[in-house]
Amino acid sequence: MKKLILALAFVPALVFASEGGYRLDHAPIVPTDQLSLQAGAKTFVNYCLNCHGAQFMRYNRLTDLGLTEAQIRDNLVLTDAKVGDTMKVALTAKDGKAMFGAAPPDLTVVGRSRGADWLYTYLRTFYRDEKSPTGWNNAAFPSVAMPHVLWTMQGERSLQVVEDEEHHGAAEYKWTQLTPGTQNEVQYDTTVRDLVNFLVYMGEPSAVNRKRLGVVALFFLGILFIFAYALKKEYWKDVH
Ligand code: HEC
């Protein structure tokens, strides 16, 4: 019995540890906010597309975000790609692997595979680590091969993990700001929120429209039901 209680006491700690041990923050994204999506797209093409592609996403699909093709061409196509092209990356998987030890994966559907909360946490929890080849490590993705590409905005931080004996190894995380970034914490959270909003949109570009259509369809079904019911009453009124 004692063993069982002991085992049960460890269950939460194990569940906790399974996701790299770091508690995920809730991503406050609003999928219908077009300004947020536009800001996220801008950050994505400037800071992510050098290493990661989004090969299932075409630039001109971004008219979804309330932009014209001319605006997309002028602001979001930073390579010699045409506005009808997919978001390809010049870096090959092989070069990426040679450079970083792991190939940067395509990010078109990462919003679905990792989820918004994970992405929001991941992009905000890089810290300086001298032992890592890039000089960076990450609380949500320990020993990650990706450097902190947004560090000029967030500044450099260090992380100290304090094991908590009383709570069976559940750790306490202590962040220290080493150098300031160009953005304060609130601004940086907003930058990442917009970027994650965009990553989630890419994973399912029609999600907002699909949900809107669903509501319209249900509305019409409701109307149809009223007519069908009235008709049924009309047909049966002489039978009884
Ligand atoms: C300098 C190249 C480089 C840049 C720029 C870069 N990344 Fe990465 N990224 C990588 C590498 C390499 C990995 C693979 C890490 C690993 O497997 O350890 C990675 C992994 C990731 C992952 C984890 C994917 C998964 O499911 O395992 C996400 C998410 C990600 N990057 C998002 C971004 C975003 C968003 C940006 C832009 C802000 C960005 N990256 C910019 C190199 C880069």
Tab-separated table of C-alpha atoms and ligand atoms in Angstrom:
chain	number	residue	atom	x	y	z
A	1	MET	CA	0.000	0.000	0.000
A	2	LYS	CA	2.782	2.363	0.900
A	3	LYS	CA	4.408	1.632	-2.443
A	4	LEU	CA	1.168	2.402	-4.251
A	5	ILE	CA	0.783	5.749	-2.512
A	6	LEU	CA	4.382	6.552	-3.323
A	7	ALA	CA	3.866	5.583	-6.958
A	8	LEU	CA	0.701	7.706	-7.173
A	9	ALA	CA	2.499	10.650	-5.660
A	10	PHE	CA	4.964	10.503	-8.525
A	11	VAL	CA	2.341	10.380	-11.260
A	12	PRO	CA	1.833	14.155	-11.554
A	13	ALA	CA	5.593	14.685	-11.598
A	14	LEU	CA	5.933	12.214	-14.455
A	15	VAL	CA	3.109	13.764	-16.477
A	16	PHE	CA	4.723	17.119	-15.848
A	17	ALA	CA	8.113	15.897	-16.994
A	18	SER	CA	6.855	14.371	-20.231
A	19	GLU	CA	6.674	17.693	-22.084
A	20	GLY	CA	10.269	18.659	-21.460
A	21	GLY	CA	9.199	19.388	-17.899
A	22	TYR	CA	8.168	22.956	-18.606
A	23	ARG	CA	4.624	24.113	-18.000
A	24	LEU	CA	3.097	25.545	-21.180
A	25	ASP	CA	1.660	29.045	-21.214
A	26	HIS	CA	-1.710	29.635	-22.827
A	27	ALA	CA	-1.361	31.299	-26.259
A	28	PRO	CA	-3.796	34.260	-26.323
A	29	ILE	CA	-4.328	34.134	-30.096
A	30	VAL	CA	-7.390	35.445	-31.935
A	31	PRO	CA	-7.642	33.675	-35.337
A	32	THR	CA	-10.011	36.322	-36.759
A	33	ASP	CA	-7.672	39.248	-35.926
A	34	GLN	CA	-6.244	40.174	-39.332
A	35	LEU	CA	-3.827	42.820	-38.034
A	36	SER	CA	-2.320	40.238	-35.699
A	37	LEU	CA	-2.015	37.742	-38.582
A	38	GLN	CA	-0.373	40.361	-40.800
A	39	ALA	CA	2.167	41.211	-38.090
A	40	GLY	CA	2.841	37.496	-37.613
A	41	ALA	CA	3.357	36.964	-41.354
A	42	LYS	CA	5.860	39.809	-41.392
A	43	THR	CA	7.862	38.340	-38.512
A	44	PHE	CA	7.707	34.923	-40.156
A	45	VAL	CA	9.138	36.004	-43.527
A	46	ASN	CA	11.806	38.140	-41.864
A	47	TYR	CA	13.017	35.787	-39.156
A	48	CYS	CA	11.988	32.217	-39.958
A	49	LEU	CA	11.912	31.753	-43.711
A	50	ASN	CA	15.730	31.851	-43.950
A	51	CYS	CA	15.930	28.395	-42.438
A	52	HIS	CA	12.386	27.003	-42.473
A	53	GLY	CA	10.140	26.721	-45.501
A	54	ALA	CA	6.361	26.604	-45.637
A	55	GLN	CA	6.113	24.655	-48.843
A	56	PHE	CA	2.349	24.103	-48.707
A	57	MET	CA	1.625	27.809	-48.378
A	58	ARG	CA	1.459	30.169	-51.351
A	59	TYR	CA	2.242	33.859	-50.891
A	60	ASN	CA	-0.904	34.918	-52.753
A	61	ARG	CA	-3.050	32.896	-50.348
A	62	LEU	CA	-2.167	35.610	-47.822
A	63	THR	CA	-4.928	37.744	-49.359
A	64	ASP	CA	-6.833	35.831	-46.616
A	65	LEU	CA	-5.210	38.206	-44.146
A	66	GLY	CA	-6.800	41.236	-45.773
A	67	LEU	CA	-3.785	42.108	-47.962
A	68	THR	CA	-3.733	42.829	-51.701
A	69	GLU	CA	-1.332	40.936	-53.967
A	70	ALA	CA	0.659	44.151	-54.425
A	71	GLN	CA	0.988	44.553	-50.647
A	72	ILE	CA	2.113	40.946	-50.366
A	73	ARG	CA	4.678	41.413	-53.145
A	74	ASP	CA	6.065	44.615	-51.593
A	75	ASN	CA	6.109	43.584	-47.949
A	76	LEU	CA	6.221	39.834	-47.599
A	77	VAL	CA	8.123	38.435	-50.590
A	78	LEU	CA	11.725	39.054	-49.592
A	79	THR	CA	13.312	36.605	-52.035
A	80	ASP	CA	13.035	36.548	-55.855
A	81	ALA	CA	9.939	34.350	-55.514
A	82	LYS	CA	6.786	35.236	-57.474
A	83	VAL	CA	3.626	36.069	-55.558
A	84	GLY	CA	2.051	32.797	-56.789
A	85	ASP	CA	4.950	30.669	-55.493
A	86	THR	CA	4.990	28.592	-52.341
A	87	MET	CA	7.098	29.769	-49.377
A	88	LYS	CA	10.209	27.816	-50.237
A	89	VAL	CA	13.483	28.046	-48.428
A	90	ALA	CA	16.913	28.223	-50.076
A	91	LEU	CA	18.518	26.115	-47.363
A	92	THR	CA	18.420	22.401	-48.234
A	93	ALA	CA	17.666	19.841	-45.535
A	94	LYS	CA	21.204	18.490	-45.956
A	95	ASP	CA	22.869	21.882	-45.460
A	96	GLY	CA	20.589	22.565	-42.515
A	97	LYS	CA	21.634	19.324	-40.900
A	98	ALA	CA	25.305	20.046	-41.528
A	99	MET	CA	24.964	23.547	-40.109
A	100	PHE	CA	22.818	22.935	-37.068
A	101	GLY	CA	22.980	19.183	-36.452
A	102	ALA	CA	19.250	18.952	-37.202
A	103	ALA	CA	17.372	20.030	-40.315
A	104	PRO	CA	14.914	22.892	-39.717
A	105	PRO	CA	11.521	21.256	-40.435
A	106	ASP	CA	8.914	22.736	-42.773
A	107	LEU	CA	6.578	24.895	-40.685
A	108	THR	CA	3.360	24.827	-42.751
A	109	VAL	CA	1.527	22.533	-40.358
A	110	VAL	CA	3.552	22.991	-37.173
A	111	GLY	CA	0.557	24.790	-35.662
A	112	ARG	CA	-1.302	21.499	-35.803
A	113	SER	CA	1.531	19.152	-34.814
A	114	ARG	CA	2.791	21.177	-31.844
A	115	GLY	CA	-0.235	23.274	-30.933
A	116	ALA	CA	-0.450	27.008	-30.217
A	117	ASP	CA	0.437	26.804	-26.521
A	118	TRP	CA	3.621	24.859	-27.163
A	119	LEU	CA	4.729	27.277	-29.904
A	120	TYR	CA	3.932	30.313	-27.761
A	121	THR	CA	5.947	28.881	-24.884
A	122	TYR	CA	8.809	27.634	-27.064
A	123	LEU	CA	9.416	30.977	-28.777
A	124	ARG	CA	9.519	32.782	-25.408
A	125	THR	CA	11.759	30.418	-23.435
A	126	PHE	CA	15.169	30.516	-25.119
A	127	TYR	CA	18.092	31.111	-22.768
A	128	ARG	CA	21.862	31.455	-22.923
A	129	ASP	CA	23.719	28.158	-22.512
A	130	GLU	CA	27.483	28.001	-23.014
A	131	LYS	CA	27.389	24.223	-23.344
A	132	SER	CA	25.149	24.293	-26.413
A	133	PRO	CA	26.772	24.564	-29.910
A	134	THR	CA	24.606	27.587	-30.807
A	135	GLY	CA	25.043	29.231	-27.403
A	136	TRP	CA	21.280	28.860	-26.825
A	137	ASN	CA	19.005	26.358	-25.184
A	138	ASN	CA	15.251	26.212	-24.653
A	139	ALA	CA	13.046	25.372	-21.677
A	140	ALA	CA	10.231	23.797	-23.733
A	141	PHE	CA	12.596	22.014	-26.156
A	142	PRO	CA	15.735	21.023	-24.198
A	143	SER	CA	18.953	20.790	-26.289
A	144	VAL	CA	17.210	22.313	-29.304
A	145	ALA	CA	19.426	22.833	-32.374
A	146	MET	CA	17.755	26.133	-33.258
A	147	PRO	CA	19.387	29.368	-32.070
A	148	HIS	CA	17.232	32.134	-30.558
A	149	VAL	CA	16.542	34.057	-33.756
A	150	LEU	CA	14.381	36.708	-32.046
A	151	TRP	CA	16.962	37.495	-29.362
A	152	THR	CA	17.523	41.100	-30.433
A	153	MET	CA	13.876	41.719	-29.504
A	154	GLN	CA	13.700	39.695	-26.308
A	155	GLY	CA	17.260	40.280	-25.135
A	156	GLU	CA	19.400	37.568	-23.584
A	157	ARG	CA	18.139	35.628	-20.601
A	158	SER	CA	19.519	32.894	-18.392
A	159	LEU	CA	17.592	30.100	-16.722
A	160	GLN	CA	18.227	28.419	-13.431
A	161	VAL	CA	16.287	25.254	-12.671
A	162	VAL	CA	15.808	24.585	-8.966
A	163	GLU	CA	14.781	21.039	-8.121
A	164	ASP	CA	12.049	21.087	-5.496
A	165	GLU	CA	12.568	18.128	-3.125
A	166	GLU	CA	9.297	18.667	-1.269
A	167	HIS	CA	7.219	18.365	-4.433
A	168	HIS	CA	9.000	15.261	-5.651
A	169	GLY	CA	11.299	16.842	-8.183
A	170	ALA	CA	8.840	19.346	-9.656
A	171	ALA	CA	11.194	22.117	-10.637
A	172	GLU	CA	11.128	25.839	-10.131
A	173	TYR	CA	12.374	27.975	-13.013
A	174	LYS	CA	14.239	31.202	-12.347
A	175	TRP	CA	14.681	33.560	-15.289
A	176	THR	CA	17.220	36.371	-15.265
A	177	GLN	CA	17.401	39.098	-17.904
A	178	LEU	CA	21.094	39.408	-18.876
A	179	THR	CA	20.817	42.097	-21.544
A	180	PRO	CA	17.749	44.077	-22.572
A	181	GLY	CA	16.124	43.560	-25.969
A	182	THR	CA	14.537	46.147	-28.227
A	183	GLN	CA	11.131	45.127	-26.848
A	184	ASN	CA	9.880	44.884	-23.279
A	185	GLU	CA	8.200	41.728	-22.018
A	186	VAL	CA	4.674	42.771	-22.979
A	187	GLN	CA	5.748	43.817	-26.480
A	188	TYR	CA	7.695	40.611	-27.019
A	189	ASP	CA	4.762	38.478	-25.860
A	190	THR	CA	2.625	40.328	-28.418
A	191	THR	CA	5.173	39.733	-31.199
A	192	VAL	CA	5.198	36.012	-30.422
A	193	ARG	CA	1.407	35.885	-30.045
A	194	ASP	CA	1.033	37.313	-33.570
A	195	LEU	CA	3.653	34.948	-34.966
A	196	VAL	CA	1.936	31.931	-33.388
A	197	ASN	CA	-1.414	33.184	-34.675
A	198	PHE	CA	0.103	33.134	-38.173
A	199	LEU	CA	1.662	29.671	-37.711
A	200	VAL	CA	-1.700	28.292	-36.606
A	201	TYR	CA	-3.445	29.981	-39.558
A	202	MET	CA	-0.957	28.347	-41.990
A	203	GLY	CA	-1.765	24.934	-40.589
A	204	GLU	CA	-5.400	25.364	-41.570
A	205	PRO	CA	-5.930	28.501	-43.686
A	206	SER	CA	-9.660	27.867	-44.138
A	207	ALA	CA	-10.447	27.328	-40.446
A	208	VAL	CA	-12.087	30.725	-39.905
A	209	ASN	CA	-14.158	30.478	-43.098
A	210	ARG	CA	-15.097	26.900	-42.370
A	211	LYS	CA	-16.415	27.813	-38.933
A	212	ARG	CA	-18.327	30.766	-40.358
A	213	LEU	CA	-19.878	28.508	-43.015
A	214	GLY	CA	-20.816	25.995	-40.338
A	215	VAL	CA	-22.813	28.633	-38.473
A	216	VAL	CA	-24.588	29.722	-41.680
A	217	ALA	CA	-25.389	26.100	-42.532
A	218	LEU	CA	-26.867	25.488	-39.083
A	219	PHE	CA	-28.936	28.648	-39.374
A	220	PHE	CA	-30.441	27.482	-42.678
A	221	LEU	CA	-31.092	24.024	-41.281
A	222	GLY	CA	-32.991	25.734	-38.458
A	223	ILE	CA	-35.161	27.686	-40.917
A	224	LEU	CA	-35.710	24.551	-42.998
A	225	PHE	CA	-36.854	22.720	-39.898
A	226	ILE	CA	-39.565	25.310	-39.213
A	227	PHE	CA	-40.920	24.988	-42.765
A	228	ALA	CA	-40.711	21.206	-42.747
A	229	TYR	CA	-42.580	21.115	-39.456
A	230	ALA	CA	-45.288	23.493	-40.713
A	231	LEU	CA	-45.658	21.374	-43.841
A	232	LYS	CA	-45.928	18.182	-41.823
A	233	LYS	CA	-48.689	19.731	-39.702
A	234	GLU	CA	-50.510	20.849	-42.828
A	235	TYR	CA	-50.357	17.340	-44.368
A	236	TRP	CA	-51.472	15.528	-41.255
A	237	LYS	CA	-54.164	17.892	-40.043
A	238	ASP	CA	-57.019	16.030	-41.809
A	239	VAL	CA	-55.768	12.558	-40.927
A	240	HIS	CA	-56.403	12.806	-37.196
B	1	HEC	C1	19.167	29.761	-38.192
B	1	HEC	C2	18.164	28.838	-38.690
B	1	HEC	C3	16.780	28.926	-38.074
B	1	HEC	C4	15.946	30.012	-38.063
B	1	HEC	C5	16.203	31.400	-38.650
B	1	HEC	C6	14.727	29.574	-37.417
B	1	HEC	N1	14.830	28.264	-37.047
B	1	HEC	FE1	13.384	27.141	-36.187
B	1	HEC	N2	14.601	25.531	-36.169
B	1	HEC	C7	15.895	25.497	-36.681
B	1	HEC	C8	16.439	24.172	-36.488
B	1	HEC	C9	17.845	23.734	-36.891
B	1	HEC	C10	15.429	23.403	-35.860
B	1	HEC	C11	15.496	21.926	-35.461
B	1	HEC	C12	15.735	21.869	-33.993
B	1	HEC	C13	15.953	20.472	-33.471
B	1	HEC	O1	15.369	19.525	-34.005
B	1	HEC	O2	16.688	20.354	-32.478
B	1	HEC	C14	14.292	24.286	-35.672
B	1	HEC	C15	13.102	23.914	-35.073
B	1	HEC	C16	11.994	24.711	-34.956
B	1	HEC	C17	10.727	24.303	-34.392
B	1	HEC	C18	10.418	22.949	-33.809
B	1	HEC	C19	9.756	22.115	-34.849
B	1	HEC	C20	9.347	20.788	-34.290
B	1	HEC	O3	8.147	20.492	-34.307
B	1	HEC	O4	10.234	20.056	-33.822
B	1	HEC	C21	9.870	25.351	-34.477
B	1	HEC	C22	8.430	25.422	-34.043
B	1	HEC	C23	10.612	26.434	-35.080
B	1	HEC	N3	11.890	26.015	-35.368
B	1	HEC	C24	10.077	27.677	-35.309
B	1	HEC	C25	10.800	28.736	-35.833
B	1	HEC	C26	10.248	30.056	-36.006
B	1	HEC	C27	8.817	30.466	-35.687
B	1	HEC	C28	11.239	30.832	-36.514
B	1	HEC	C29	11.189	32.316	-36.803
B	1	HEC	C30	10.963	33.152	-35.661
B	1	HEC	C31	12.413	29.981	-36.683
B	1	HEC	N4	12.102	28.723	-36.258
B	1	HEC	C32	13.635	30.406	-37.212
B	1	HEC	C33	16.563	26.545	-37.267
B	1	HEC	C34	16.074	27.826	-37.443
